[in-house]
Each structure stands twice: as C-alpha cells, then as structure tokens.
Amino acid sequence: MNFENILTASEAGIFTITINRPDKLNALNHKTIQEIGLAIRLANDDASVRGIIITGSGEKAFAAGADISEFADFNRHEAEKLSRDGNDVFTSIEHSPKPVIAAVNGFALGGGCELAMACHMRIASENARFGQPEVNLGVTPGYAGTQRLVQLIGKGKALEFLMTADMIPSAEALHLGLVNHVVPQAELMNKSREILAKIATKGPLAIAAVIRCVNSYFAYDQDGFETEISEFSECFESEDFKEGTRAFLEKRKAEFTGK
Ligand code: COA
C-alpha cells in the first residue's frame, strides 16, 4: 500500500510505521493520522506481524504536534470532527491486540505526545522531549492528552505539564514513568525491536488478553478484575495454554501457534 505521509516496513514479524514529514517535524495532519490508523489495521490483519513500532523520520522529531496550519481556521464543528477522528485512531492503537511501541526519536509534543501515549510502551532517545503545549495556542489537547497523561504520570504532574506547557526531557520522562527506557538515538530501534522480539516468544493470545485486561482498568464501563477472571479462564481453552504448560513440564521451549 502506498501512503503519502508515512512509510511502512515489515521485517522479522515487526511492522514499522514511520511518520514521514521531516520538514514539518512530522506534524500530524488529518491525513497522516488516518494513514497511521490504516497501517495499524493492516498490521493487525497480517498474521505474520507480532509487534508494531511507530517512529518519526529524521533525528529531530517523533511528531511536533497536530498540524497547526491545518486547523488554524477551523470552526468548532470542524474541530470536533478532527478531535473525534484522531481519538478513534489513537484508541485503535491502544486496543491493538499486538504490542505497539512508540520509538520516540525527538520532539513528541501535543498530538505527538498523545500518539506516543496511546502506544503500549514508549522507548525514548536521549534527545526526546515530551509535552502538551496546546495552551500556548489557547486550546486544550484534543487527542486524549488530558486523559492518558493523568493515567501515566498522575494528576498533579499531569496538570503541571498541561498548564505550564513545559517540555519534559527524556530523563525526567523516565523518572515520571512516561517512558519505559531511554537510550542513545542510535540504539532506539534496536531496543524497541529487542522488546518486541522477546514478547513474540510468548503466546500471542495471552499477550492480546493482557492488553485487554490492562485497558479494562481504565474503562469506566468495565470491571477490570472481572475482565481478568474472564480472560484468564478463556486462555484455558487455547492450544497455546496447553502447549505452554506442557512445554514447562517437559522442560523445553514452548512453540506457540496463536490458537
Ligand atoms: N504544526 C505545523 N507545522 C509545524 C509544527 C506543527 N505542530 N511544528 C513544527 N512545524 C513546522 C514549522 O512551522 C517549520 O516549518 P517551516 O520550515 O515551513 O517554517 C518546521 O516545522 C520546522 O519547525 P521550527 O519551528 O522551525 O523548528 P525549531 O527547531 O525552531 O522548533 C519546536 C521546534 C518543536 C519547538 C517548534 O517547531 C514548535 O514549537 N512546534 C509546535 C509545537 C506545538 O505547539 N505542538 C502542539 C500543536 S497542537
């Protein structure tokens, strides 16, 4: 599939999506977000894919926010559509049954920070900078930044960054729990691949179930404890569970098939 604003590549079970507007610091216009959503669907439909990486092209930016030039003249109805459409894509990333890592290679501001937060994990290069600078423009975040930042770093710190628009350097992001690891830029993709390769040795049905269980913690209409009981028991019906337990007892490596 040919995309205009992203590059995609699939290798060794890992599907990589690269936001490719480096001259605009990979700013996320509507089309780019829709292309990311479509690429995520393609990756999820491809049985050979076991994990997904989202990154930005160049060494300066993951994504420096929503494309300000696109929405500067929007009215409230156009703004609502932009926000809803973006939220739909970011939620689809959060609910992807395959692990999604944001390999944050530079600025992750506004929509870029929101995109990274919708991923299951964030690996940052040392030069990465996070932040929600929307109040500088007289607007709130629109792709769930006010929600996921609270989930990841807690209410007090989230309110501080949402109201001051301060940028969060990678070392502080690590301290706050906003990112999982910080590595030199040259090691960013390898570190991300290494984590996905490790996850790929586990049962894919169990991985998808873990994602559903954890998301259930944050779903207001679900009881996460009940979700876990249900997902746990469901696993007992799978071939993977039989293989995993048998392999342990036979002191060999499990060969999971995702069935
Ligand atoms: N939307 C649209 N264009 C953007 C953009 C965005 N969010 N962020 C950067 N760009 C564009 C700039 O307009 C510039 O384009 P130009 O060369 O055609 O003038 C290009 O990307 C390079 O950005 P520039 O500002 O010159 O780089 P810098 O190194 O001086 O500053 C930032 C980097 C990230 C600090 C600065 O670009 C910035 O503050 N961006 C906006 C961040 C933001 O508010 N995001 C939230 C949006 S809701």
Coordinates of N, CA and C and ligand atoms in Angstrom, one line a residue, residues 22-25 27-28 60 64-69 71 107 109-111 133-134 136-137 139 167, ligand 1:
P22 N 9.4 15.1 7.6 CA 10.5 15.7 8.5 C 10.6 17.2 8.4
D23 N 10.3 17.8 7.2 CA 10.4 19.2 7.1 C 9.4 20.0 7.9
K24 N 8.4 19.3 8.3 CA 7.3 19.9 9.2 C 7.4 19.2 10.6
L25 N 8.6 18.7 10.9 CA 8.8 18.0 12.2 C 7.8 16.9 12.4
A27 N 4.7 16.8 11.8 CA 3.4 17.3 12.4 C 2.3 16.4 11.8
L28 N 1.3 16.2 12.7 CA 0.2 15.2 12.3 C -1.0 15.9 11.8
K60 N 15.2 14.6 14.6 CA 14.8 15.7 15.4 C 13.4 15.6 16.1
A64 N 5.9 16.8 16.1 CA 5.8 18.0 16.9 C 4.4 18.5 17.1
G65 N 3.5 17.6 17.0 CA 2.1 18.0 17.3 C 1.2 17.9 16.2
A66 N -0.1 18.2 16.4 CA -1.1 18.3 15.3 C -0.6 19.4 14.4
D67 N -1.0 19.3 13.1 CA -0.5 20.3 12.2 C -1.3 21.6 12.4
I68 N -0.6 22.6 13.0 CA -1.3 23.9 13.4 C -1.8 24.6 12.1
S69 N -1.1 24.5 11.0 CA -1.5 25.2 9.8 C -2.8 24.7 9.3
F71 N -5.4 23.4 11.2 CA -6.7 23.7 11.9 C -6.8 25.2 12.4
F107 N 11.3 15.4 19.4 CA 10.1 16.1 19.9 C 8.9 15.2 19.8
L109 N 5.4 16.3 20.9 CA 4.7 17.4 21.5 C 3.2 17.4 21.0
G110 N 2.3 17.8 21.9 CA 0.9 17.9 21.5 C 0.5 16.5 21.0
G111 N -0.1 16.5 19.8 CA -0.5 15.2 19.2 C 0.5 14.2 19.1
P133 N 1.9 21.4 24.7 CA 2.0 22.8 24.6 C 0.7 23.5 24.1
E134 N -0.4 22.8 24.0 CA -1.6 23.4 23.4 C -2.1 24.7 24.0
N136 N -0.5 27.1 24.9 CA 0.3 28.2 24.2 C -0.6 28.7 23.1
L137 N -1.4 27.8 22.5 CA -2.2 28.2 21.3 C -3.6 28.6 21.8
V139 N -5.7 26.5 23.4 CA -6.6 25.4 23.2 C -6.2 24.2 24.1
M167 N 8.3 21.6 28.5 CA 8.7 20.3 27.8 C 9.4 19.4 28.9
Ligands
COA1 N1 2.3 22.1 13.0 C1 2.7 22.6 11.8 N2 4.0 22.8 11.5 C2 4.9 22.6 12.4 C3 4.6 22.1 13.7 C4 3.2 21.9 14.0 N3 2.8 21.4 15.1 N4 5.7 22.0 14.4 C5 6.7 22.4 13.6 N5 6.2 22.8 12.4 C6 7.0 23.3 11.2 C7 7.4 24.7 11.4 O1 6.3 25.6 11.1 C8 8.6 24.8 10.4 O2 8.0 24.9 9.1 P1 8.7 25.9 8.1 O3 10.1 25.5 7.9 O4 7.9 25.7 6.8 O5 8.6 27.3 8.7 C9 9.2 23.4 10.6 O6 8.2 22.6 11.1 C10 10.4 23.4 11.5 O7 10.0 23.9 12.7 P2 10.7 25.1 13.5 O8 9.7 25.7 14.5 O9 11.4 26.0 12.6 O10 11.8 24.2 14.3 P3 12.5 24.7 15.7 O11 13.6 23.7 15.9 O12 12.9 26.1 15.7 O13 11.4 24.5 16.9 C11 9.7 23.2 18.0 C12 11.0 23.2 17.2 C13 9.1 21.8 18.2 C14 10.0 23.8 19.4 C15 8.7 24.2 17.3 O14 8.5 23.7 15.9 C16 7.3 24.2 17.9 O15 7.0 24.8 18.9 N6 6.3 23.5 17.2 C17 4.9 23.5 17.6 C18 4.7 22.6 18.8 C19 3.3 22.6 19.2 O16 2.8 23.6 19.7 N7 2.6 21.5 19.1 C20 1.2 21.3 19.5 C21 0.3 21.6 18.4 S1 -1.4 21.4 18.9

